């Protein structure tokens, strides 16, 4: 077993631990996947278990594939035959199919995705004649999901008020419809597995005897149902090997419960606890910043993260005058990093708390002609609610736009189904009109020559929408863009349609608010000019490969790592999110989210915020994220303005050219004059049109021969005077 020599002492202790429960607290970048795979290989090589006696549980198929590949490289494919390796849901599904005779299911049951689940819940609500407006399917679905994660069937659903009673009725009807369809949802896979193990002792005994060793990855992200299953399956041999880190628990909204680590220690008092503290990813300065942030957490388990990779550069802190300057700083710094060829494009990442924050970053990257890719979410202009609003505006501008019409004619639902839409197209074709023009004609009521071509109910629905469209078109000729959009949002009850109280609904409404702000910025344009300007942005294809800087949310960044990381939007109300500030548990998770973001960086980390956020004519003053107060100033480089308290960052006297340092004491003198010629590392030669000092920074307007006009921050743009 020569491969044991590659392990550090703590890893070796974990891999070679004897029988009994083992809890491995694995810090970020400490090699937890290596420990898990080597532990399995060790058990097999030492003949402490045969392949079919091992269960290894992961949270993603990607993680399962990675473990499979590493094991194959260590032992070969043949040695792994029979091992149970996969996600919780995949392993449970396999067992449920084998034991279907004990369940109200046939072994060929189907698994519904989220969209199918919500559709079935909607059908259940309708069959019970319950008002869908008061019991919205996404919220009911979330309540049912929470109940299943707590191992509650409909009869066990807690009822404290009338609403709970109605939800329980919907839950019961939903489960009956699932049974009739021989179907399960994702949560059912855990619920029925728990039922199987608790109600049939002989089944529990069979699997608890079979699985001599159970290993689980990302233990801090397990929910109560998953922990219960692990405890039952480990009830005979008690060889449960759990790897996790409570400091990286960031999925509470999905049901994850970091307290399962505490439950593990209570339920397995004989456990060994091993700390993996050596980090193989990040420079020490980055780890020290991360440690300072997480040390203030109430749930933090004291330990020391250390790295043999050297101290590295200090973490760079930057306060922009507003969120436009924040995005510009990021884009320009990325441009300089790319021009210096220090890092491949795919090794740079920009992370943020909310999807809506990507819009200004995307526009800054497009303006500078920098490729990028978006992970974990669609591009801002590609998000459903934004595409819908743009389709409404396009239809208002051009009623002949049949693509936009087909997209939004039943958004929000107004009873115009596929059959009515087909009839609209058919009658329009017969009348020699486009469907949009026919809608406007039907708005005249019975005076329309096409009125009799439709059934009574459908013609009223179409005419009503046609009248609304006609009113919007009238507004478009008399009102500013922003007022037109506000009329549109009001008439559609768009907030009520999107914001159903779920996390996704709130995010979608925040995206609409960002779109409204975009309209406000273009309020001096006509509707036609506005649509043309956003078409130039929304039609841009971002790079889909990996060789481009990555934009992603902090939640999507879990498990990833990059040489250079920008954490943007470090303001109270954003990180931590405003919805978490009054809830201690949520606030703790926001701190852990910040910690996860910091520890994604290997070589360089930029912490970025804005003093103000909002449109040009109205900007909200922002307070720095309270988490920044926990970072000692000596770990940071850059400048801070407007902080509560005396915190300041001192500038290094001789900063590296690729990481410009701004002095906090005095504004730098102007380096460029109008009429001077300069060279940019990406865009070549240009002519300085004007320059000015703003908030201690020199802002330079340059006309480049290659890309035209650019407004740059001189301290980060990498401009060189040409004599």
XYZ file of C-alpha atoms in Angstrom:
723
model
C 0.000 0.000 0.000
C 2.498 2.579 -1.172
C -0.306 5.080 -1.574
C -0.493 5.488 2.219
C 2.826 7.335 2.091
C 1.141 10.237 0.303
C -1.009 11.015 3.353
C -0.183 13.503 6.091
C -0.328 12.265 9.726
C -3.938 13.384 10.327
C -5.119 11.876 7.044
C -3.283 8.635 7.798
C -4.900 8.474 11.234
C -8.341 8.777 9.648
C -7.702 6.291 6.836
C -6.279 3.600 9.150
C -8.692 4.116 12.062
C -9.947 0.870 13.546
C -13.547 -0.274 13.860
C -16.159 1.953 15.435
C -17.642 5.351 14.605
C -15.246 7.980 13.274
C -15.990 11.686 12.855
C -13.563 13.535 10.593
C -13.808 17.324 10.809
C -12.290 18.296 7.471
C -11.355 21.917 6.939
C -11.607 23.399 3.434
C -8.986 22.090 1.027
C -7.775 19.490 3.524
C -8.170 16.484 1.218
C -11.428 14.953 2.450
C -12.093 13.151 -0.854
C -8.615 11.657 -0.666
C -9.338 10.459 2.872
C -12.656 8.891 1.888
C -11.291 7.041 -1.124
C -8.160 5.907 0.676
C -10.279 4.723 3.613
C -12.332 2.508 1.274
C -9.175 1.233 -0.413
C -7.624 0.501 3.001
C -10.677 -1.458 4.178
C -10.612 -3.575 1.022
C -6.850 -4.113 0.988
C -6.805 -5.075 4.671
C -9.803 -7.362 4.067
C -11.751 -5.618 6.806
C -14.687 -5.538 4.379
C -15.666 -6.970 1.038
C -16.954 -4.577 -1.647
C -20.647 -5.404 -1.090
C -20.228 -4.696 2.630
C -19.326 -1.038 1.994
C -21.746 1.834 1.442
C -20.246 5.205 0.449
C -22.723 8.066 0.308
C -22.199 11.397 -1.482
C -24.428 14.381 -2.192
C -23.877 14.755 -5.924
C -23.408 12.410 -8.845
C -20.263 14.366 -9.708
C -18.741 13.583 -6.308
C -19.716 9.923 -6.686
C -18.041 9.731 -10.108
C -14.885 11.360 -8.749
C -14.694 8.852 -5.898
C -15.281 5.972 -8.327
C -12.481 7.171 -10.608
C -10.030 7.621 -7.736
C -10.800 4.172 -6.366
C -10.299 2.626 -9.782
C -6.892 4.274 -10.046
C -5.949 2.851 -6.634
C -7.382 -0.661 -6.888
C -8.681 -1.280 -10.387
C -12.273 -1.777 -11.509
C -12.487 -5.451 -10.585
C -11.807 -4.838 -6.903
C -14.850 -2.553 -6.613
C -17.536 -4.945 -7.889
C -20.582 -4.797 -5.600
C -19.755 -1.635 -3.665
C -22.740 0.672 -2.971
C -21.441 4.066 -4.033
C -23.726 6.965 -4.911
C -26.008 9.699 -3.639
C -28.467 9.178 -0.800
C -31.367 9.202 -3.243
C -29.780 6.794 -5.723
C -28.897 4.216 -3.054
C -32.340 4.488 -1.444
C -34.051 4.050 -4.816
C -32.134 0.828 -5.461
C -33.080 -0.605 -2.073
C -36.737 0.443 -2.400
C -37.034 -1.328 -5.747
C -35.621 -4.497 -4.209
C -37.989 -4.279 -1.232
C -41.080 -2.980 -3.047
C -43.209 -5.877 -1.747
C -43.226 -4.131 1.638
C -44.383 -0.816 0.181
C -47.491 0.564 -1.571
C -45.357 0.722 -4.724
C -44.413 -1.517 -7.595
C -40.713 -1.970 -8.225
C -40.946 -0.028 -11.511
C -42.058 3.194 -9.807
C -41.146 6.484 -11.477
C -39.419 9.432 -9.797
C -40.967 12.838 -10.457
C -38.855 15.949 -10.922
C -39.641 19.236 -9.197
C -41.790 20.575 -12.028
C -43.882 17.387 -12.108
C -44.265 17.498 -8.323
C -45.609 21.056 -8.357
C -47.955 20.206 -11.214
C -49.334 17.250 -9.235
C -49.765 19.394 -6.128
C -51.648 21.933 -8.242
C -53.937 19.141 -9.457
C -54.474 17.984 -5.878
C -55.461 21.522 -4.842
C -57.941 21.729 -7.699
C -59.474 18.330 -6.973
C -60.088 19.431 -3.380
C -61.696 22.688 -4.612
C -59.199 24.730 -2.603
C -58.411 28.324 -3.617
C -55.009 28.188 -5.333
C -54.393 31.866 -4.597
C -54.468 31.192 -0.860
C -52.567 27.909 -1.102
C -49.956 28.401 -3.761
C -48.414 25.176 -5.070
C -44.743 26.194 -4.492
C -45.421 27.031 -0.839
C -47.492 23.903 -0.275
C -44.764 21.868 -1.975
C -42.156 23.391 0.349
C -44.293 22.574 3.416
C -44.765 18.974 2.282
C -41.048 18.654 1.553
C -40.173 19.889 5.054
C -42.593 17.380 6.550
C -41.055 14.509 4.593
C -37.547 15.549 5.601
C -38.771 15.278 9.200
C -40.176 11.810 8.378
C -43.814 12.887 8.734
C -46.549 11.208 6.703
C -49.851 13.069 6.138
C -51.477 11.617 9.274
C -48.507 12.846 11.320
C -48.498 16.357 9.847
C -48.721 18.828 12.786
C -51.874 20.942 12.796
C -51.891 24.130 14.840
C -54.334 26.185 12.789
C -56.783 25.957 9.906
C -54.084 26.501 7.290
C -52.123 23.522 8.593
C -55.284 21.430 8.329
C -55.728 22.400 4.672
C -52.075 21.664 3.882
C -52.470 18.249 5.509
C -55.485 17.533 3.292
C -53.490 18.543 0.198
C -50.552 16.420 1.377
C -52.853 13.400 1.780
C -54.388 13.912 -1.667
C -50.950 14.414 -3.218
C -49.664 11.166 -1.740
C -52.731 9.312 -2.992
C -52.196 10.667 -6.503
C -48.543 9.598 -6.329
C -49.639 6.095 -5.289
C -52.140 5.864 -8.141
C -49.412 6.862 -10.585
C -46.895 4.445 -9.010
C -44.616 7.441 -8.526
C -42.458 9.014 -5.838
C -40.816 12.391 -5.426
C -37.228 12.907 -4.245
C -38.239 13.296 -0.613
C -40.261 10.064 -0.789
C -37.084 8.126 -1.478
C -35.873 9.031 2.015
C -39.310 8.854 3.644
C -40.162 5.377 2.339
C -36.658 4.150 3.136
C -37.057 5.300 6.732
C -40.493 3.665 6.838
C -39.034 0.422 5.491
C -36.286 0.312 8.104
C -38.490 1.286 11.047
C -41.600 -0.796 10.264
C -39.879 -3.978 9.078
C -37.186 -5.046 11.578
C -36.149 -7.978 9.401
C -35.371 -5.606 6.520
C -33.435 -3.255 8.791
C -31.486 -6.188 10.209
C -30.649 -7.463 6.715
C -29.127 -4.190 5.530
C -27.548 -3.274 8.870
C -25.820 -6.656 8.849
C -24.802 -6.361 5.192
C -23.190 -2.922 5.382
C -20.246 -3.469 7.680
C -18.820 -0.025 6.904
C -20.774 3.121 5.977
C -18.956 6.248 4.824
C -20.638 9.585 4.185
C -19.303 12.753 2.575
C -20.389 16.359 3.374
C -21.954 15.158 6.623
C -22.794 18.718 7.672
C -25.286 18.907 4.782
C -27.401 15.924 5.866
C -30.973 16.511 6.985
C -32.790 14.728 9.804
C -34.145 11.999 7.515
C -30.707 11.215 6.104
C -29.117 11.110 9.529
C -31.861 8.789 10.768
C -31.219 6.416 7.860
C -27.468 6.386 8.523
C -27.986 5.675 12.212
C -30.361 2.771 11.456
C -28.064 1.244 8.844
C -25.106 1.489 11.245
C -27.064 0.019 14.160
C -25.334 -3.399 14.053
C -21.649 -2.755 13.272
C -21.538 0.929 14.291
C -18.826 1.573 11.716
C -20.073 4.959 10.555
C -17.293 7.088 9.039
C -18.580 10.666 8.679
C -16.582 13.439 7.009
C -17.795 17.013 7.274
C -17.272 20.535 8.538
C -19.975 22.484 10.420
C -18.309 25.705 9.259
C -19.297 24.833 5.667
C -22.970 24.130 6.307
C -24.760 26.593 3.992
C -27.891 24.751 2.836
C -30.253 25.208 5.782
C -32.947 26.344 3.353
C -32.782 22.862 1.795
C -33.195 21.163 5.154
C -29.485 20.603 5.895
C -28.778 20.571 9.629
C -25.211 21.073 10.887
C -26.445 19.870 14.292
C -26.284 16.322 12.942
C -22.595 16.466 13.846
C -23.643 17.059 17.466
C -26.203 14.248 17.198
C -23.483 11.949 15.901
C -21.333 12.627 18.959
C -24.298 12.064 21.287
C -25.508 8.855 19.603
C -21.986 7.404 19.214
C -20.173 8.327 22.450
C -17.334 5.905 21.639
C -16.506 7.778 18.411
C -13.055 8.951 17.391
C -12.799 12.614 16.325
C -10.024 13.512 13.876
C -9.287 17.042 12.681
C -7.910 17.658 9.181
C -6.249 21.049 9.512
C -3.617 21.186 6.773
C -4.931 23.027 3.737
C -3.554 22.101 0.305
C -5.418 24.809 -1.606
C -4.866 28.318 -0.253
C -2.057 30.631 0.776
C -1.768 31.271 4.498
C -2.948 34.903 4.335
C -6.237 33.753 2.800
C -6.642 31.088 5.471
C -5.953 33.632 8.216
C -8.718 35.893 6.884
C -11.086 32.908 6.723
C -10.175 31.869 10.253
C -10.796 35.393 11.558
C -14.269 35.442 10.015
C -15.379 32.002 11.186
C -13.848 32.333 14.650
C -16.712 34.664 15.577
C -19.288 31.959 14.794
C -21.152 30.529 17.779
C -20.936 27.019 16.322
C -17.256 27.080 15.347
C -15.085 24.222 16.613
C -11.617 25.617 17.456
C -8.856 24.401 15.147
C -5.965 25.802 13.158
C -5.962 25.942 9.388
C -2.422 26.010 8.069
C -0.751 25.787 4.697
C 2.750 24.942 3.503
C 2.191 27.013 0.352
C 3.551 30.216 1.893
C 1.920 33.437 3.062
C 1.151 34.771 -0.407
C -0.171 38.256 -1.110
C -2.359 40.082 1.342
C -6.074 39.961 0.712
C -7.013 43.061 -1.284
C -9.923 45.174 -0.031
C -11.637 47.754 -2.242
C -14.516 50.136 -1.605
C -16.038 51.519 -4.793
C -18.005 54.750 -4.867
C -21.079 52.870 -6.178
C -22.069 49.497 -7.614
C -21.243 50.610 -11.172
C -17.699 51.410 -10.074
C -17.646 48.112 -8.178
C -18.387 46.199 -11.394
C -15.919 48.351 -13.347
C -13.167 47.689 -10.803
C -13.715 43.946 -11.055
C -13.774 43.946 -14.871
C -10.690 46.153 -15.178
C -8.726 44.157 -12.615
C -9.646 40.945 -14.407
C -8.518 42.525 -17.691
C -5.158 43.355 -16.127
C -4.757 39.859 -14.705
C -5.501 38.370 -18.117
C -3.144 40.784 -19.862
C -0.353 39.869 -17.448
C -0.884 36.169 -18.293
C -0.340 35.245 -14.648
C -3.452 33.088 -14.505
C -5.521 31.215 -17.088
C -8.946 32.856 -17.616
C -10.742 29.857 -16.133
C -8.828 30.302 -12.871
C -10.605 33.597 -12.084
C -14.016 33.720 -10.364
C -16.381 36.481 -9.257
C -18.797 35.443 -6.504
C -21.878 37.186 -5.131
C -24.762 36.520 -2.754
C -27.737 36.998 -5.112
C -28.303 36.161 -8.771
C -29.494 39.714 -9.500
C -25.987 41.017 -8.737
C -24.666 39.474 -11.944
C -26.322 42.076 -14.195
C -23.873 44.958 -13.673
C -20.941 42.550 -13.724
C -22.108 41.018 -17.009
C -22.521 44.458 -18.561
C -19.071 45.557 -17.355
C -17.511 42.444 -18.866
C -19.373 42.924 -22.147
C -18.389 46.588 -22.302
C -14.746 45.626 -21.942
C -15.170 42.770 -24.421
C -14.142 40.211 -21.841
C -15.529 36.677 -22.194
C -17.176 35.135 -19.140
C -19.362 32.227 -18.165
C -22.199 32.092 -15.664
C -22.490 29.104 -13.327
C -25.460 28.109 -11.196
C -27.901 30.477 -12.901
C -28.894 31.795 -16.264
C -27.534 35.029 -17.617
C -29.535 37.984 -16.317
C -31.269 38.580 -19.641
C -31.901 34.859 -20.030
C -33.878 34.447 -16.804
C -37.493 33.562 -17.341
C -39.064 36.555 -15.628
C -36.764 38.982 -17.455
C -37.396 37.328 -20.835
C -41.121 37.546 -20.131
C -40.974 41.286 -19.378
C -38.908 41.944 -22.477
C -41.449 39.936 -24.502
C -44.277 42.103 -23.126
C -42.410 45.278 -24.088
C -41.623 43.920 -27.554
C -45.267 43.036 -28.107
C -46.331 46.515 -26.998
C -43.861 47.987 -29.442
C -44.722 45.562 -32.239
C -48.033 43.628 -32.049
C -46.892 41.562 -35.039
C -44.182 39.915 -32.892
C -45.776 36.473 -32.771
C -42.868 34.905 -30.870
C -43.290 37.329 -27.963
C -47.067 36.908 -28.086
C -46.915 33.130 -27.845
C -44.503 33.411 -24.927
C -46.569 35.681 -22.690
C -50.218 35.383 -23.752
C -50.892 33.238 -20.679
C -48.346 34.850 -18.318
C -49.522 35.124 -15.604
C -52.177 32.430 -16.241
C -55.364 34.024 -17.586
C -57.141 30.939 -18.911
C -55.749 31.124 -22.453
C -54.594 27.575 -23.044
C -53.020 25.845 -26.013
C -56.383 25.174 -27.678
C -57.410 28.838 -27.523
C -53.988 29.944 -28.745
C -54.270 27.540 -31.694
C -57.679 28.975 -32.518
C -56.260 32.515 -32.373
C -53.561 31.596 -34.896
C -56.065 29.826 -37.161
C -58.612 32.660 -37.214
C -55.871 35.274 -37.647
C -54.545 33.412 -40.653
C -58.036 33.233 -42.165
C -58.555 36.955 -41.550
C -55.181 37.893 -43.034
C -53.947 39.311 -39.722
C -51.182 38.494 -37.285
C -52.423 37.086 -33.964
C -51.444 40.328 -32.201
C -53.443 42.482 -34.624
C -56.412 40.136 -34.232
C -56.229 40.558 -30.452
C -56.413 44.331 -30.851
C -59.378 43.897 -33.203
C -61.193 41.625 -30.751
C -60.814 44.364 -28.132
C -63.607 46.174 -30.049
C -65.998 43.495 -28.822
C -68.845 42.264 -30.995
C -67.958 44.893 -33.587
C -65.022 42.708 -34.561
C -65.763 40.647 -37.664
C -63.915 37.722 -36.052
C -65.933 37.716 -32.817
C -68.192 34.841 -33.829
C -65.265 32.629 -34.836
C -64.509 31.847 -31.174
C -66.430 30.182 -28.373
C -68.019 32.458 -25.820
C -65.482 32.004 -23.016
C -62.346 32.057 -25.150
C -63.327 35.172 -27.100
C -63.925 37.103 -23.868
C -60.486 36.114 -22.544
C -58.780 37.057 -25.811
C -60.674 40.337 -26.096
C -59.787 41.247 -22.529
C -56.103 40.693 -23.187
C -56.395 42.609 -26.470
C -57.915 45.579 -24.629
C -55.097 45.497 -22.069
C -52.527 45.394 -24.878
C -54.208 48.361 -26.570
C -54.057 50.345 -23.317
C -50.342 49.566 -22.888
C -49.692 50.681 -26.457
C -51.407 53.975 -25.730
C -49.277 54.424 -22.598
C -46.136 53.739 -24.642
C -46.805 56.839 -26.781
C -47.408 59.188 -23.840
C -45.566 57.939 -20.770
C -41.869 57.587 -19.873
C -40.440 54.093 -19.988
C -40.440 53.599 -16.224
C -44.121 54.532 -15.864
C -44.991 52.185 -18.709
C -43.180 49.338 -16.948
C -44.889 50.142 -13.640
C -48.304 50.036 -15.334
C -47.339 46.699 -16.848
C -46.244 45.224 -13.504
C -49.401 46.499 -11.789
C -51.824 45.265 -14.440
C -50.185 41.840 -14.413
C -50.050 41.607 -10.604
C -46.526 40.505 -11.431
C -45.147 40.598 -7.910
C -47.991 38.436 -6.622
C -47.369 36.059 -9.520
C -43.619 35.746 -8.899
C -43.112 36.243 -5.172
C -44.965 33.263 -3.732
C -43.005 33.392 -0.475
C -40.456 30.798 -1.554
C -36.721 31.500 -1.866
C -36.979 31.140 -5.645
C -39.953 33.508 -5.781
C -38.139 36.184 -3.812
C -35.077 35.833 -6.037
C -37.223 36.204 -9.157
C -38.831 39.378 -7.810
C -35.372 40.774 -6.956
C -34.442 40.167 -10.593
C -37.492 42.183 -11.667
C -36.443 45.009 -9.352
C -33.017 44.953 -11.000
C -34.712 45.125 -14.421
C -36.799 48.088 -13.244
C -33.614 49.823 -12.219
C -32.185 49.132 -15.674
C -35.249 50.780 -17.252
C -34.793 53.762 -14.957
C -31.239 54.170 -16.220
C -32.562 54.309 -19.821
C -35.575 56.490 -19.092
C -34.494 59.132 -21.591
C -34.824 56.579 -24.390
C -37.891 55.646 -26.380
C -39.257 52.130 -26.091
C -37.738 51.303 -29.474
C -34.316 52.623 -28.447
C -34.444 50.734 -25.156
C -35.337 47.434 -26.808
C -32.524 47.886 -29.291
C -29.985 48.692 -26.574
C -30.785 45.621 -24.469
C -30.905 43.407 -27.562
C -27.233 44.198 -28.097
C -26.521 42.882 -24.614
C -28.947 39.987 -24.387
C -27.918 38.584 -27.767
C -24.287 38.297 -26.674
C -23.269 34.667 -26.332
C -21.101 34.087 -23.295
C -18.365 31.515 -23.400
C -19.692 28.091 -22.448
C -16.351 26.409 -21.923
C -14.137 26.654 -18.881
C -11.476 28.972 -20.315
C -13.131 32.210 -19.198
C -13.625 34.058 -15.898
C -16.567 32.588 -13.988
C -19.494 34.483 -12.453
C -21.411 32.510 -9.828
C -23.297 32.717 -6.559
C -21.635 31.779 -3.304
C -23.987 28.829 -2.921
C -22.976 27.551 -6.355
C -19.276 27.913 -5.435
C -19.359 25.150 -2.820
C -16.856 22.472 -3.786
C -15.063 24.637 -6.364
C -11.708 26.406 -6.217
C -9.966 29.113 -8.244
C -6.579 30.814 -8.264
C -8.193 34.266 -8.066
C -11.515 35.042 -6.355
C -13.464 38.306 -6.148
C -16.146 38.454 -3.443
C -18.407 41.391 -4.327
C -21.343 43.082 -2.627
C -19.893 42.878 0.880
C -22.547 45.178 2.351
C -25.008 44.669 5.174
C -28.296 43.701 3.567
C -26.539 41.777 0.813
C -24.052 39.635 2.773
C -25.479 39.084 5.277
C -28.755 39.175 3.374
C -31.372 41.530 4.795
C -33.750 38.614 5.430
C -31.223 36.963 7.757
C -30.243 39.867 9.971
C -33.011 39.394 12.550
C -32.680 35.598 12.693
C -29.601 34.382 14.630
C -29.525 30.981 12.878
C -29.776 32.553 9.427
C -27.130 35.134 10.327
C -24.781 32.334 11.362
C -25.323 30.639 7.999
C -24.557 33.895 6.185
C -21.236 34.028 8.039
C -20.514 30.452 6.984
C -21.383 31.395 3.404
C -18.786 34.192 3.505
C -16.267 31.704 4.924
C -16.958 29.253 2.101
C -16.411 32.027 -0.452
C -13.084 33.056 1.082
C -11.781 29.496 1.121
C -12.445 29.003 -2.607
C -9.359 31.162 -3.359
C -5.929 29.655 -3.845
C -3.597 32.558 -4.678
C -5.434 35.890 -4.583
C -8.567 37.144 -2.903
C -10.336 40.472 -3.498
C -13.018 41.713 -1.078
C -15.141 44.347 -2.809
C -18.081 46.507 -1.773
C -19.821 49.744 -2.786
C -20.547 52.847 -0.715
C -23.806 53.400 -2.599
C -26.174 51.263 -4.629
C -29.015 52.315 -6.879
C -29.769 54.291 -10.009
C -27.967 57.442 -11.062
C -30.608 59.788 -9.626
C -31.195 57.856 -6.403
C -28.615 55.819 -4.551
C -28.912 54.120 -1.186
C -26.014 54.518 1.222
C -24.681 51.105 2.207
C -23.042 49.914 5.409
C -20.091 47.515 5.163
C -20.807 43.892 5.928
C -20.560 43.345 9.654
C -18.394 40.298 8.931
C -15.608 42.591 7.720
C -15.188 43.896 11.267
C -13.767 40.525 12.279
C -10.805 40.723 9.872
C -7.619 42.164 11.415
C -6.340 45.125 9.335
C -2.818 43.705 9.044
C -4.158 40.894 6.843
C -5.542 43.328 4.265
C -4.243 45.649 1.595
C -6.212 48.400 -0.131
C -8.418 51.225 1.080
C -11.498 51.525 3.254
C -13.819 54.515 3.405
C -16.896 55.149 5.487
C -16.518 52.161 7.797
C -18.129 52.172 11.185
C -15.266 52.403 13.652
C -11.568 53.151 13.073
C -10.777 50.251 10.707
C -8.420 51.256 7.914
C -6.160 49.395 5.547
C -2.598 50.583 5.180
C -1.126 50.527 1.693
C 2.051 48.627 1.010
C 4.818 51.037 -0.092
C 5.713 49.078 -3.229
C 2.688 47.187 -4.557
C 2.902 44.730 -7.418
C 1.789 46.306 -10.722
C -0.959 43.714 -11.177
C -2.450 44.413 -7.734
C -2.648 48.211 -7.458
C -2.792 49.735 -4.012
C -4.748 52.904 -3.262
C -3.482 55.144 -0.505
C -5.924 56.018 2.251
C -4.057 59.143 3.271
C -4.173 61.307 0.173
C -5.419 61.301 -3.395
C -2.770 60.398 -5.956
C -1.666 63.164 -8.344
C -3.044 63.073 -11.880
C -0.798 61.033 -14.170
C -2.492 61.730 -17.490
C -3.408 64.889 -19.398
C -5.969 65.463 -22.180
C -4.373 64.921 -25.566
C -1.773 62.453 -24.288
C -1.384 59.109 -25.988
C -1.472 55.942 -23.863
C -1.228 52.190 -24.276
C -3.544 49.630 -22.638
C -2.420 45.987 -22.184
C -5.498 44.663 -24.036
C -6.711 47.466 -26.323
C -3.453 48.964 -27.520
C -2.997 52.682 -28.208
C -5.519 55.407 -27.457
C -5.972 59.147 -26.963
C -6.831 60.671 -23.552
C -9.932 62.866 -23.954
C -10.244 64.063 -20.377
C -9.227 63.150 -16.829
C -10.539 64.026 -13.385
C -10.095 63.096 -9.730
C -13.081 61.475 -8.066
C -13.085 59.988 -4.556
C -9.308 59.935 -4.584
C -9.142 58.135 -7.929
C -8.093 59.395 -11.325
C -10.843 58.721 -13.887
C -9.565 58.760 -17.470
C -11.681 58.903 -20.650
C -9.752 57.308 -23.521
C -10.583 56.866 -27.207
C -8.909 53.635 -28.342
C -8.237 52.816 -31.962
C -9.372 49.215 -31.468
C -12.509 49.430 -29.283
C -13.494 53.094 -29.179
C -14.391 55.083 -26.037
C -13.620 53.697 -22.551
C -13.836 55.284 -19.095
C -11.180 53.785 -16.830
C -9.901 53.972 -13.262
C -6.277 54.884 -13.835
C -4.988 53.080 -10.745
C -6.200 49.700 -11.978
C -6.363 50.097 -15.767
C -2.690 49.448 -16.489
C -2.369 52.483 -18.800
C 1.146 53.411 -19.883
C 1.948 56.895 -21.311
C 3.461 56.914 -24.801
C 6.155 59.544 -25.075
